[in-house]
PDB file of C-alpha atoms in Angstrom:
ATOM      1  CA  GLN A  10     178.028  97.638 202.982  1.00  0.00           C
ATOM      2  CA  VAL A  11     178.194  97.567 199.196  1.00  0.00           C
ATOM      3  CA  GLN A  12     181.278  97.272 197.037  1.00  0.00           C
ATOM      4  CA  LEU A  13     181.159  98.356 193.407  1.00  0.00           C
ATOM      5  CA  PHE A  14     183.571  97.317 190.672  1.00  0.00           C
ATOM      6  CA  GLU A  15     183.563  99.093 187.308  1.00  0.00           C
ATOM      7  CA  SER A  16     185.046  97.760 184.098  1.00  0.00           C
ATOM      8  CA  GLY A  17     184.936  98.477 180.381  1.00  0.00           C
ATOM      9  CA  GLY A  18     186.659 101.823 180.094  1.00  0.00           C
ATOM     10  CA  GLY A  19     189.346 102.547 177.539  1.00  0.00           C
ATOM     11  CA  LEU A  20     190.459 104.630 174.588  1.00  0.00           C
ATOM     12  CA  VAL A  21     188.119 105.019 171.638  1.00  0.00           C
ATOM     13  CA  GLN A  22     187.874 107.287 168.610  1.00  0.00           C
ATOM     14  CA  ALA A  23     185.132 109.853 168.300  1.00  0.00           C
ATOM     15  CA  GLY A  24     181.972 108.215 167.022  1.00  0.00           C
ATOM     16  CA  GLY A  25     182.847 104.908 168.623  1.00  0.00           C
ATOM     17  CA  SER A  26     181.167 102.943 171.389  1.00  0.00           C
ATOM     18  CA  LEU A  27     182.012 101.522 174.787  1.00  0.00           C
ATOM     19  CA  ARG A  28     180.043  99.517 177.312  1.00  0.00           C
ATOM     20  CA  LEU A  29     180.743 100.016 180.985  1.00  0.00           C
ATOM     21  CA  SER A  30     179.799  97.424 183.577  1.00  0.00           C
ATOM     22  CA  CYS A  31     179.515  97.745 187.336  1.00  0.00           C
ATOM     23  CA  ALA A  32     179.281  94.641 189.508  1.00  0.00           C
ATOM     24  CA  ALA A  33     177.932  95.055 193.028  1.00  0.00           C
ATOM     25  CA  SER A  34     178.499  92.906 196.088  1.00  0.00           C
ATOM     26  CA  GLY A  35     175.817  91.900 198.563  1.00  0.00           C
ATOM     27  CA  ARG A  36     172.171  90.860 198.430  1.00  0.00           C
ATOM     28  CA  THR A  37     170.437  94.230 198.383  1.00  0.00           C
ATOM     29  CA  PHE A  38     171.322  95.358 194.865  1.00  0.00           C
ATOM     30  CA  SER A  39     167.745  95.032 193.621  1.00  0.00           C
ATOM     31  CA  THR A  40     166.499  97.500 196.265  1.00  0.00           C
ATOM     32  CA  ARG A  41     168.864 100.298 195.276  1.00  0.00           C
ATOM     33  CA  ALA A  42     168.695 102.911 192.549  1.00  0.00           C
ATOM     34  CA  MET A  43     172.000 103.186 190.701  1.00  0.00           C
ATOM     35  CA  GLY A  44     173.803 105.907 188.851  1.00  0.00           C
ATOM     36  CA  TRP A  45     176.692 106.466 186.483  1.00  0.00           C
ATOM     37  CA  PHE A  46     178.632 109.640 187.185  1.00  0.00           C
ATOM     38  CA  ARG A  47     181.592 111.148 185.423  1.00  0.00           C
ATOM     39  CA  GLN A  48     184.292 113.633 186.274  1.00  0.00           C
ATOM     40  CA  ALA A  49     186.537 115.375 183.796  1.00  0.00           C
ATOM     41  CA  PRO A  50     189.762 117.099 184.894  1.00  0.00           C
ATOM     42  CA  GLY A  51     189.011 120.382 186.623  1.00  0.00           C
ATOM     43  CA  LYS A  52     185.254 119.802 186.568  1.00  0.00           C
ATOM     44  CA  GLU A  53     182.606 118.787 189.059  1.00  0.00           C
ATOM     45  CA  ARG A  54     181.416 115.200 189.198  1.00  0.00           C
ATOM     46  CA  GLU A  55     178.139 114.995 187.280  1.00  0.00           C
ATOM     47  CA  CYS A  56     175.481 112.381 186.803  1.00  0.00           C
ATOM     48  CA  ALA A  57     175.333 110.977 183.289  1.00  0.00           C
ATOM     49  CA  ALA A  58     172.490 108.534 183.902  1.00  0.00           C
ATOM     50  CA  SER A  59     170.488 106.945 186.691  1.00  0.00           C
ATOM     51  CA  ILE A  60     168.139 103.996 186.954  1.00  0.00           C
ATOM     52  CA  SER A  61     165.504 102.897 189.430  1.00  0.00           C
ATOM     53  CA  ALA A  62     165.866  99.737 191.498  1.00  0.00           C
ATOM     54  CA  SER A  63     163.476  97.835 189.240  1.00  0.00           C
ATOM     55  CA  GLY A  64     164.990  99.215 186.059  1.00  0.00           C
ATOM     56  CA  ASP A  65     161.656 100.645 184.943  1.00  0.00           C
ATOM     57  CA  ASN A  66     162.694 104.289 185.177  1.00  0.00           C
ATOM     58  CA  THR A  67     165.781 105.855 183.687  1.00  0.00           C
ATOM     59  CA  PHE A  68     167.033 109.426 183.510  1.00  0.00           C
ATOM     60  CA  TYR A  69     169.780 111.010 181.471  1.00  0.00           C
ATOM     61  CA  ALA A  70     171.739 114.211 181.453  1.00  0.00           C
ATOM     62  CA  ASP A  71     170.903 116.324 178.405  1.00  0.00           C
ATOM     63  CA  SER A  72     174.483 115.991 177.194  1.00  0.00           C
ATOM     64  CA  VAL A  73     174.189 112.204 176.789  1.00  0.00           C
ATOM     65  CA  LYS A  74     170.511 111.761 175.982  1.00  0.00           C
ATOM     66  CA  GLY A  75     170.014 109.694 172.846  1.00  0.00           C
ATOM     67  CA  ARG A  76     173.598 108.393 172.922  1.00  0.00           C
ATOM     68  CA  PHE A  77     173.920 106.598 176.286  1.00  0.00           C
ATOM     69  CA  THR A  78     171.719 103.839 177.681  1.00  0.00           C
ATOM     70  CA  ILE A  79     171.710 102.706 181.297  1.00  0.00           C
ATOM     71  CA  SER A  80     170.394  99.265 182.166  1.00  0.00           C
ATOM     72  CA  ARG A  81     170.652  96.703 184.936  1.00  0.00           C
ATOM     73  CA  ASP A  82     170.431  92.990 185.517  1.00  0.00           C
ATOM     74  CA  ASN A  83     169.347  92.393 189.093  1.00  0.00           C
ATOM     75  CA  ALA A  84     169.954  88.661 188.803  1.00  0.00           C
ATOM     76  CA  LYS A  85     173.622  89.424 188.113  1.00  0.00           C
ATOM     77  CA  ASN A  86     173.952  92.401 190.497  1.00  0.00           C
ATOM     78  CA  THR A  87     175.215  94.450 187.566  1.00  0.00           C
ATOM     79  CA  VAL A  88     174.451  97.838 186.041  1.00  0.00           C
ATOM     80  CA  TYR A  89     175.587  98.836 182.554  1.00  0.00           C
ATOM     81  CA  LEU A  90     176.190 102.007 180.599  1.00  0.00           C
ATOM     82  CA  GLN A  91     176.161 101.612 176.826  1.00  0.00           C
ATOM     83  CA  MET A  92     177.825 104.650 175.278  1.00  0.00           C
ATOM     84  CA  ASN A  93     177.433 105.269 171.552  1.00  0.00           C
ATOM     85  CA  SER A  94     178.457 108.138 169.273  1.00  0.00           C
ATOM     86  CA  LEU A  95     181.145 109.117 171.756  1.00  0.00           C
ATOM     87  CA  LYS A  96     182.569 112.626 171.635  1.00  0.00           C
ATOM     88  CA  PRO A  97     185.868 114.012 172.953  1.00  0.00           C
ATOM     89  CA  GLU A  98     183.887 115.890 175.614  1.00  0.00           C
ATOM     90  CA  ASP A  99     182.769 112.527 177.034  1.00  0.00           C
ATOM     91  CA  THR A 100     186.352 111.972 178.193  1.00  0.00           C
ATOM     92  CA  ALA A 101     186.283 111.514 181.980  1.00  0.00           C
ATOM     93  CA  ILE A 102     186.597 109.046 184.807  1.00  0.00           C
ATOM     94  CA  TYR A 103     183.280 107.213 185.049  1.00  0.00           C
ATOM     95  CA  TYR A 104     182.013 106.109 188.442  1.00  0.00           C
ATOM     96  CA  CYS A 105     179.260 103.726 189.383  1.00  0.00           C
ATOM     97  CA  ALA A 106     177.240 104.690 192.460  1.00  0.00           C
ATOM     98  CA  ALA A 107     174.547 103.114 194.611  1.00  0.00           C
ATOM     99  CA  ARG A 108     171.888 104.680 196.806  1.00  0.00           C
ATOM    100  CA  GLN A 109     171.079 103.380 200.260  1.00  0.00           C
ATOM    101  CA  GLN A 110     169.111 100.162 200.629  1.00  0.00           C
ATOM    102  CA  PHE A 111     165.413 100.590 199.721  1.00  0.00           C
ATOM    103  CA  ASN A 112     166.105 103.981 198.136  1.00  0.00           C
ATOM    104  CA  SER A 113     164.684 102.806 194.832  1.00  0.00           C
ATOM    105  CA  ASN A 114     164.172 106.095 192.993  1.00  0.00           C
ATOM    106  CA  PRO A 115     166.879 107.430 190.692  1.00  0.00           C
ATOM    107  CA  ARG A 116     168.494 110.750 191.494  1.00  0.00           C
ATOM    108  CA  PHE A 117     170.905 113.103 189.767  1.00  0.00           C
ATOM    109  CA  ASN A 118     172.408 114.583 192.927  1.00  0.00           C
ATOM    110  CA  LYS A 119     175.656 112.833 193.881  1.00  0.00           C
ATOM    111  CA  ASP A 120     174.898 113.474 197.564  1.00  0.00           C
ATOM    112  CA  GLU A 121     172.007 111.005 197.287  1.00  0.00           C
ATOM    113  CA  TYR A 122     174.454 108.172 196.608  1.00  0.00           C
ATOM    114  CA  HIS A 123     176.344 106.492 199.415  1.00  0.00           C
ATOM    115  CA  TYR A 124     178.526 103.892 197.735  1.00  0.00           C
ATOM    116  CA  TRP A 125     181.014 104.484 194.949  1.00  0.00           C
ATOM    117  CA  GLY A 126     183.261 102.423 192.741  1.00  0.00           C
ATOM    118  CA  GLN A 127     186.901 103.223 192.059  1.00  0.00           C
ATOM    119  CA  GLY A 128     186.176 104.631 188.619  1.00  0.00           C
ATOM    120  CA  THR A 129     187.181 103.685 185.097  1.00  0.00           C
ATOM    121  CA  GLN A 130     188.837 106.002 182.599  1.00  0.00           C
ATOM    122  CA  VAL A 131     187.114 106.732 179.298  1.00  0.00           C
ATOM    123  CA  THR A 132     189.143 108.649 176.735  1.00  0.00           C
ATOM    124  CA  VAL A 133     187.667 109.717 173.403  1.00  0.00           C
ATOM    125  CA  SER A 134     190.117 110.921 170.790  1.00  0.00           C
ATOM    126  CA  SER A 135     189.173 113.316 168.012  1.00  0.00           C
TER     127      SER A 135
END
């Protein structure tokens, strides 16, 4: 079992930056690919970024490419999402997600993730 705890959300003006953190429990963090998903009101939950277990491979949704950076520190059991040049359309609840143990490849499909955090609100004002 894995527990995930997000932090770092908040209210920011358009053009600003935020850094989200997700701390994971347990000893298998380094074997799991991780993802950051987001869900805006009335919309489907979508993957913003994902990262392999080693951190060597990262993938981004087209809507955030060049503005968001996903990274991880396996020694600290933590994954990060640095968000720059934020836009009002980035407003959503952001969720951290983990794949099953030894599923090391990143995926965009939310059904490939088995553990979820409680979410953190990001609001970007215009």
